[in-house]
Amino acid sequence: MRRLVFLFVLLASLAACGKAPLHYQQAFVFGTRVELLIAGLPEDAARPAAAAVLREFDRLHRSYHAWKPSELSALNEAIAAGRTQTVSPELAALIGEGQRLSLASEGLFDPGIGRLIALWGFQSDDLPAALPDADALAAWRAARPGIADLHLDGLEVSSEKRALALDFGGYLKGVALDRAAAILKEQGVHNALINIGGNVLALGSKNGQRWRVGIQHPRQPGPLATLELDDGEAIGTSGDYQRYFEVAGQRYSHLLDPHSAQPATASQALTVLITPRVAAGTLSDVASKPLFIAGSDWPRLARALQVEHVLRIDAAGRLQVSRAMHARLDYSGGQPKSLEVMP
Protein backbone atom coordinates (compact mmCIF):
# COMPACT_ATOMS: atom_id res chain seq x y z
CA MET A 1 0.00 0.00 0.00
CA ARG A 2 0.95 3.61 -0.41
CA ARG A 3 3.44 5.65 1.60
CA LEU A 4 2.78 9.07 0.16
CA VAL A 5 4.64 11.01 2.83
CA PHE A 6 8.15 9.95 3.83
CA LEU A 7 9.50 10.55 7.30
CA PHE A 8 13.01 11.95 7.45
CA VAL A 9 14.30 10.46 10.68
CA LEU A 10 17.82 9.05 10.97
CA LEU A 11 17.11 6.60 13.74
CA ALA A 12 20.36 4.68 13.58
CA SER A 13 22.58 7.75 13.73
CA LEU A 14 20.53 9.23 16.56
CA ALA A 15 20.94 6.09 18.61
CA ALA A 16 24.64 5.82 17.78
CA CYS A 17 25.33 9.41 18.76
CA GLY A 18 23.53 9.06 22.07
CA LYS A 19 21.19 11.98 21.46
CA ALA A 20 17.83 12.52 23.16
CA PRO A 21 15.57 9.42 23.12
CA LEU A 22 13.53 8.66 20.02
CA HIS A 23 11.38 5.53 20.17
CA TYR A 24 10.39 4.04 16.80
CA GLN A 25 7.79 1.34 16.26
CA GLN A 26 6.11 0.07 13.13
CA ALA A 27 3.31 -2.31 12.24
CA PHE A 28 1.06 -3.27 9.32
CA VAL A 29 -2.54 -2.16 9.89
CA PHE A 30 -5.34 -0.81 7.65
CA GLY A 31 -3.61 -2.59 4.77
CA THR A 32 -0.61 -0.30 5.00
CA ARG A 33 2.55 0.41 6.95
CA VAL A 34 2.15 2.31 10.21
CA GLU A 35 5.01 4.17 11.88
CA LEU A 36 5.05 5.75 15.32
CA LEU A 37 7.86 7.90 16.70
CA ILE A 38 7.91 9.13 20.29
CA ALA A 39 10.50 11.70 21.31
CA GLY A 40 11.99 12.60 24.67
CA LEU A 41 10.88 9.58 26.70
CA PRO A 42 12.85 6.52 27.80
CA GLU A 43 11.99 3.18 26.22
CA ASP A 44 10.13 1.86 29.26
CA ALA A 45 7.73 4.82 29.06
CA ALA A 46 7.45 5.09 25.27
CA ARG A 47 6.95 1.40 24.51
CA PRO A 48 3.63 0.86 26.39
CA ALA A 49 2.21 4.10 24.96
CA ALA A 50 3.05 2.97 21.44
CA ALA A 51 1.56 -0.45 22.16
CA ALA A 52 -1.71 1.15 23.30
CA VAL A 53 -1.93 3.07 20.03
CA LEU A 54 -1.30 -0.01 17.92
CA ARG A 55 -3.94 -1.96 19.85
CA GLU A 56 -6.48 0.74 19.04
CA PHE A 57 -5.48 0.70 15.37
CA ASP A 58 -5.98 -3.06 15.27
CA ARG A 59 -9.38 -2.74 16.98
CA LEU A 60 -10.57 -0.09 14.52
CA HIS A 61 -9.35 -2.15 11.57
CA ARG A 62 -11.10 -5.31 12.75
CA SER A 63 -14.32 -3.51 13.77
CA TYR A 64 -14.83 -1.58 10.55
CA HIS A 65 -13.41 -3.75 7.78
CA ALA A 66 -15.88 -3.59 4.90
CA TRP A 67 -14.87 -6.86 3.26
CA LYS A 68 -14.18 -9.19 6.18
CA PRO A 69 -16.51 -10.14 9.06
CA SER A 70 -16.96 -7.02 11.18
CA GLU A 71 -19.64 -4.73 12.54
CA LEU A 72 -19.43 -2.74 9.32
CA SER A 73 -19.76 -5.75 7.02
CA ALA A 74 -22.73 -6.93 9.13
CA LEU A 75 -24.40 -3.57 8.56
CA ASN A 76 -23.75 -3.82 4.81
CA GLU A 77 -25.34 -7.27 4.78
CA ALA A 78 -28.39 -5.94 6.60
CA ILE A 79 -28.76 -3.05 4.14
CA ALA A 80 -28.51 -5.45 1.19
CA ALA A 81 -31.26 -7.57 2.75
CA GLY A 82 -33.48 -4.54 3.42
CA ARG A 83 -33.23 -4.88 7.21
CA THR A 84 -32.80 -2.24 9.89
CA GLN A 85 -29.64 -2.81 11.92
CA THR A 86 -28.80 -1.69 15.44
CA VAL A 87 -25.20 -0.45 15.54
CA SER A 88 -22.78 0.58 18.26
CA PRO A 89 -22.63 4.22 19.37
CA GLU A 90 -19.17 4.45 17.82
CA LEU A 91 -20.35 3.27 14.40
CA ALA A 92 -23.38 5.55 14.57
CA ALA A 93 -21.05 8.49 15.26
CA LEU A 94 -18.80 7.53 12.34
CA ILE A 95 -21.81 7.36 10.02
CA GLY A 96 -23.08 10.75 11.18
CA GLU A 97 -19.69 12.40 10.73
CA GLY A 98 -19.26 10.70 7.37
CA GLN A 99 -22.60 12.10 6.22
CA ARG A 100 -21.58 15.60 7.34
CA LEU A 101 -18.23 15.44 5.54
CA SER A 102 -19.82 14.01 2.40
CA LEU A 103 -22.31 16.87 2.29
CA ALA A 104 -19.53 19.43 2.79
CA SER A 105 -17.57 17.90 -0.10
CA GLU A 106 -20.59 17.99 -2.42
CA GLY A 107 -20.62 14.18 -2.48
CA LEU A 108 -17.08 13.76 -3.84
CA PHE A 109 -16.13 12.14 -0.55
CA ASP A 110 -18.62 9.34 -0.01
CA PRO A 111 -18.02 6.33 2.26
CA GLY A 112 -21.24 4.83 0.88
CA ILE A 113 -19.82 3.73 -2.50
CA GLY A 114 -18.60 0.32 -1.36
CA ARG A 115 -20.40 -1.49 -4.19
CA LEU A 116 -18.75 0.78 -6.76
CA ILE A 117 -15.35 0.03 -5.23
CA ALA A 118 -16.10 -3.68 -5.55
CA LEU A 119 -17.22 -3.29 -9.17
CA TRP A 120 -13.81 -1.81 -9.98
CA GLY A 121 -12.06 -4.50 -7.91
CA PHE A 122 -10.31 -2.11 -5.55
CA GLN A 123 -11.60 -3.87 -2.44
CA SER A 124 -8.99 -6.58 -2.99
CA ASP A 125 -5.26 -6.51 -2.28
CA ASP A 126 -4.84 -7.97 -5.78
CA LEU A 127 -5.49 -5.26 -8.32
CA PRO A 128 -7.79 -6.08 -11.26
CA ALA A 129 -6.54 -6.66 -14.79
CA ALA A 130 -9.70 -5.67 -16.68
CA LEU A 131 -12.38 -2.98 -16.68
CA PRO A 132 -15.63 -3.59 -14.82
CA ASP A 133 -18.78 -4.66 -16.62
CA ALA A 134 -20.26 -1.61 -18.38
CA ASP A 135 -23.86 -2.62 -17.67
CA ALA A 136 -23.12 -3.09 -13.96
CA LEU A 137 -21.52 0.36 -13.82
CA ALA A 138 -24.50 1.89 -15.59
CA ALA A 139 -26.89 0.24 -13.13
CA TRP A 140 -24.90 1.54 -10.17
CA ARG A 141 -24.78 5.03 -11.67
CA ALA A 142 -28.56 4.97 -12.18
CA ALA A 143 -29.16 3.96 -8.56
CA ARG A 144 -26.33 6.21 -7.26
CA PRO A 145 -26.37 4.92 -3.65
CA GLY A 146 -24.37 6.93 -1.13
CA ILE A 147 -23.98 7.58 2.56
CA ALA A 148 -26.62 10.32 2.37
CA ASP A 149 -29.16 7.53 1.70
CA LEU A 150 -28.62 6.01 5.14
CA HIS A 151 -31.33 6.70 7.70
CA LEU A 152 -29.81 7.08 11.16
CA ASP A 153 -32.32 7.08 14.03
CA GLY A 154 -30.35 6.86 17.26
CA LEU A 155 -28.56 3.54 16.86
CA GLU A 156 -30.96 2.22 14.21
CA VAL A 157 -29.61 2.30 10.65
CA SER A 158 -31.51 1.51 7.47
CA SER A 159 -31.67 2.41 3.80
CA GLU A 160 -34.12 2.00 0.98
CA LYS A 161 -31.19 1.59 -1.42
CA ARG A 162 -30.01 -1.98 -1.14
CA ALA A 163 -27.02 -1.29 -3.38
CA LEU A 164 -25.58 0.97 -0.69
CA ALA A 165 -22.50 -0.37 1.09
CA LEU A 166 -20.15 1.44 3.44
CA ASP A 167 -16.39 1.37 3.04
CA PHE A 168 -14.36 3.49 5.46
CA GLY A 169 -11.09 2.98 3.58
CA GLY A 170 -10.84 6.68 2.77
CA TYR A 171 -11.82 7.80 6.25
CA LEU A 172 -10.67 5.48 9.00
CA LYS A 173 -6.94 6.22 8.87
CA GLY A 174 -7.67 9.84 9.70
CA VAL A 175 -9.94 8.81 12.55
CA ALA A 176 -7.14 6.57 13.80
CA LEU A 177 -4.71 9.51 13.78
CA ASP A 178 -6.99 11.47 16.09
CA ARG A 179 -7.46 8.44 18.35
CA ALA A 180 -3.70 7.96 18.50
CA ALA A 181 -3.14 11.58 19.51
CA ALA A 182 -5.69 11.27 22.31
CA ILE A 183 -4.21 7.98 23.58
CA LEU A 184 -0.66 9.32 23.56
CA LYS A 185 -1.66 12.41 25.53
CA GLU A 186 -3.48 10.22 28.06
CA GLN A 187 -0.25 8.21 28.39
CA GLY A 188 1.79 11.35 29.05
CA VAL A 189 3.28 11.54 25.55
CA HIS A 190 3.38 15.06 24.14
CA ASN A 191 6.00 14.71 21.39
CA ALA A 192 5.30 12.17 18.65
CA LEU A 193 4.80 11.64 14.94
CA ILE A 194 2.17 9.19 13.70
CA ASN A 195 2.27 7.96 10.09
CA ILE A 196 -0.48 5.73 8.71
CA GLY A 197 0.39 4.98 5.11
CA GLY A 198 1.16 8.60 4.34
CA ASN A 199 -1.42 10.24 6.60
CA VAL A 200 0.65 11.97 9.27
CA LEU A 201 -0.13 13.83 12.49
CA ALA A 202 2.45 15.64 14.63
CA LEU A 203 2.48 16.19 18.36
CA GLY A 204 4.97 18.60 19.91
CA SER A 205 8.45 18.35 18.46
CA LYS A 206 11.35 15.95 17.87
CA ASN A 207 13.46 16.83 20.90
CA GLY A 208 13.09 20.56 20.30
CA GLN A 209 13.08 20.45 16.49
CA ARG A 210 9.93 20.56 14.37
CA TRP A 211 8.98 17.30 12.73
CA ARG A 212 9.92 17.34 9.04
CA VAL A 213 8.16 15.27 6.38
CA GLY A 214 8.46 15.01 2.63
CA ILE A 215 5.83 14.93 -0.10
CA GLN A 216 6.46 12.25 -2.72
CA HIS A 217 6.62 13.25 -6.36
CA PRO A 218 3.94 11.22 -8.21
CA ARG A 219 6.12 10.38 -11.22
CA GLN A 220 9.70 10.66 -9.98
CA PRO A 221 11.66 9.05 -7.13
CA GLY A 222 12.20 11.07 -4.00
CA PRO A 223 10.34 14.00 -2.47
CA LEU A 224 8.91 16.91 -4.41
CA ALA A 225 9.09 19.14 -1.34
CA THR A 226 9.46 19.00 2.42
CA LEU A 227 7.79 20.91 5.20
CA GLU A 228 7.93 21.14 8.97
CA LEU A 229 4.88 20.38 11.06
CA ASP A 230 3.74 22.26 14.13
CA ASP A 231 2.06 20.68 17.15
CA GLY A 232 -1.37 19.31 16.19
CA GLU A 233 -0.94 19.61 12.43
CA ALA A 234 -1.82 16.77 10.06
CA ILE A 235 -1.01 16.08 6.44
CA GLY A 236 -2.66 13.77 3.92
CA THR A 237 -2.04 12.91 0.27
CA SER A 238 -4.12 11.26 -2.43
CA GLY A 239 -2.38 10.05 -5.58
CA ASP A 240 -2.89 7.89 -8.65
CA TYR A 241 0.56 6.32 -8.55
CA GLN A 242 0.41 3.50 -6.04
CA ARG A 243 -2.96 1.77 -6.23
CA TYR A 244 -3.90 1.54 -9.88
CA PHE A 245 -4.00 -0.77 -12.89
CA GLU A 246 -3.57 -0.18 -16.62
CA VAL A 247 -5.64 -1.35 -19.58
CA ALA A 248 -4.59 -0.50 -23.14
CA GLY A 249 -2.06 1.98 -21.79
CA GLN A 250 -4.58 3.94 -19.72
CA ARG A 251 -4.19 4.25 -15.95
CA TYR A 252 -7.19 3.56 -13.68
CA SER A 253 -6.61 4.54 -10.05
CA HIS A 254 -8.56 3.66 -6.91
CA LEU A 255 -9.71 7.28 -6.50
CA LEU A 256 -13.26 6.97 -7.83
CA ASP A 257 -15.52 9.89 -8.66
CA PRO A 258 -18.94 9.03 -7.16
CA HIS A 259 -20.64 11.28 -9.72
CA SER A 260 -19.26 9.56 -12.82
CA ALA A 261 -18.53 6.12 -11.28
CA GLN A 262 -15.12 6.35 -12.97
CA PRO A 263 -11.59 6.84 -11.62
CA ALA A 264 -10.69 10.53 -11.40
CA THR A 265 -8.10 11.51 -14.02
CA ALA A 266 -7.57 15.27 -13.66
CA SER A 267 -4.85 15.00 -10.99
CA GLN A 268 -1.75 12.94 -10.32
CA ALA A 269 -1.55 13.82 -6.63
CA LEU A 270 -2.92 16.26 -4.10
CA THR A 271 -1.68 17.01 -0.59
CA VAL A 272 -3.44 18.91 2.18
CA LEU A 273 -2.01 20.30 5.39
CA ILE A 274 -4.55 20.71 8.18
CA THR A 275 -3.72 23.24 10.86
CA PRO A 276 -4.49 22.40 14.53
CA ARG A 277 -8.20 21.89 15.16
CA VAL A 278 -10.59 19.25 16.44
CA ALA A 279 -10.33 16.09 14.29
CA ALA A 280 -7.43 17.45 12.22
CA GLY A 281 -6.35 13.89 11.43
CA THR A 282 -9.77 12.93 10.11
CA LEU A 283 -9.95 15.99 7.89
CA SER A 284 -6.44 15.36 6.53
CA ASP A 285 -7.51 11.91 5.36
CA VAL A 286 -10.88 12.99 4.02
CA ALA A 287 -10.14 16.33 2.34
CA SER A 288 -7.41 15.20 -0.04
CA LYS A 289 -9.82 12.88 -1.87
CA PRO A 290 -12.60 15.26 -2.98
CA LEU A 291 -10.01 17.92 -3.84
CA PHE A 292 -8.13 15.37 -5.97
CA ILE A 293 -11.35 14.40 -7.73
CA ALA A 294 -12.46 18.03 -8.18
CA GLY A 295 -9.51 18.74 -10.48
CA SER A 296 -9.15 22.40 -11.39
CA ASP A 297 -12.15 23.30 -9.23
CA TRP A 298 -10.23 22.39 -6.06
CA PRO A 299 -9.77 25.99 -4.76
CA ARG A 300 -13.51 26.53 -4.44
CA LEU A 301 -14.05 23.20 -2.72
CA ALA A 302 -11.04 23.76 -0.44
CA ARG A 303 -12.67 26.97 0.80
CA ALA A 304 -15.90 25.07 1.48
CA LEU A 305 -13.96 22.49 3.50
CA GLN A 306 -11.96 25.24 5.28
CA VAL A 307 -8.65 23.87 4.02
CA GLU A 308 -6.10 26.59 3.29
CA HIS A 309 -2.95 24.55 2.57
CA VAL A 310 -3.09 22.55 -0.68
CA LEU A 311 -0.52 21.27 -3.18
CA ARG A 312 -1.81 19.73 -6.43
CA ILE A 313 -0.06 18.09 -9.38
CA ASP A 314 -2.43 18.00 -12.34
CA ALA A 315 -2.64 15.31 -15.01
CA ALA A 316 0.03 17.04 -17.11
CA GLY A 317 2.44 17.26 -14.17
CA ARG A 318 1.94 20.97 -13.53
CA LEU A 319 1.97 22.14 -9.91
CA GLN A 320 -0.67 24.32 -8.29
CA VAL A 321 -0.26 25.40 -4.71
CA SER A 322 -2.28 27.63 -2.42
CA ARG A 323 -0.50 30.73 -1.17
CA ALA A 324 -0.59 29.46 2.42
CA MET A 325 0.93 26.11 1.44
CA HIS A 326 3.58 27.74 -0.75
CA ALA A 327 4.85 29.66 2.27
CA ARG A 328 5.39 26.39 4.17
CA LEU A 329 7.14 24.29 1.52
CA ASP A 330 10.85 23.74 0.97
CA TYR A 331 11.10 22.57 -2.65
CA SER A 332 13.69 19.88 -3.29
CA GLY A 333 16.09 21.03 -6.01
CA GLY A 334 14.58 24.51 -6.14
CA GLN A 335 11.14 25.82 -7.00
CA PRO A 336 9.62 23.99 -10.02
CA LYS A 337 9.24 26.05 -13.18
CA SER A 338 5.67 24.87 -13.71
CA LEU A 339 4.54 26.04 -10.29
CA GLU A 340 1.41 28.21 -10.09
CA VAL A 341 0.64 29.90 -6.77
CA MET A 342 -3.10 30.24 -6.37
CA PRO A 343 -4.67 33.32 -4.72
XYZ file of N, CA and C in Angstrom, residues 217 237 272 278 319:
15
model
N 6.977 12.884 -4.995
C 6.624 13.255 -6.359
C 5.868 12.082 -6.994
N -2.241 12.871 1.721
C -2.041 12.913 0.267
C -2.885 11.850 -0.406
N -2.877 17.871 1.316
C -3.439 18.912 2.176
C -2.686 18.935 3.505
N -9.961 20.515 16.059
C -10.592 19.253 16.438
C -10.675 18.356 15.204
N 2.222 21.968 -11.336
C 1.973 22.143 -9.910
C 1.109 23.373 -9.671
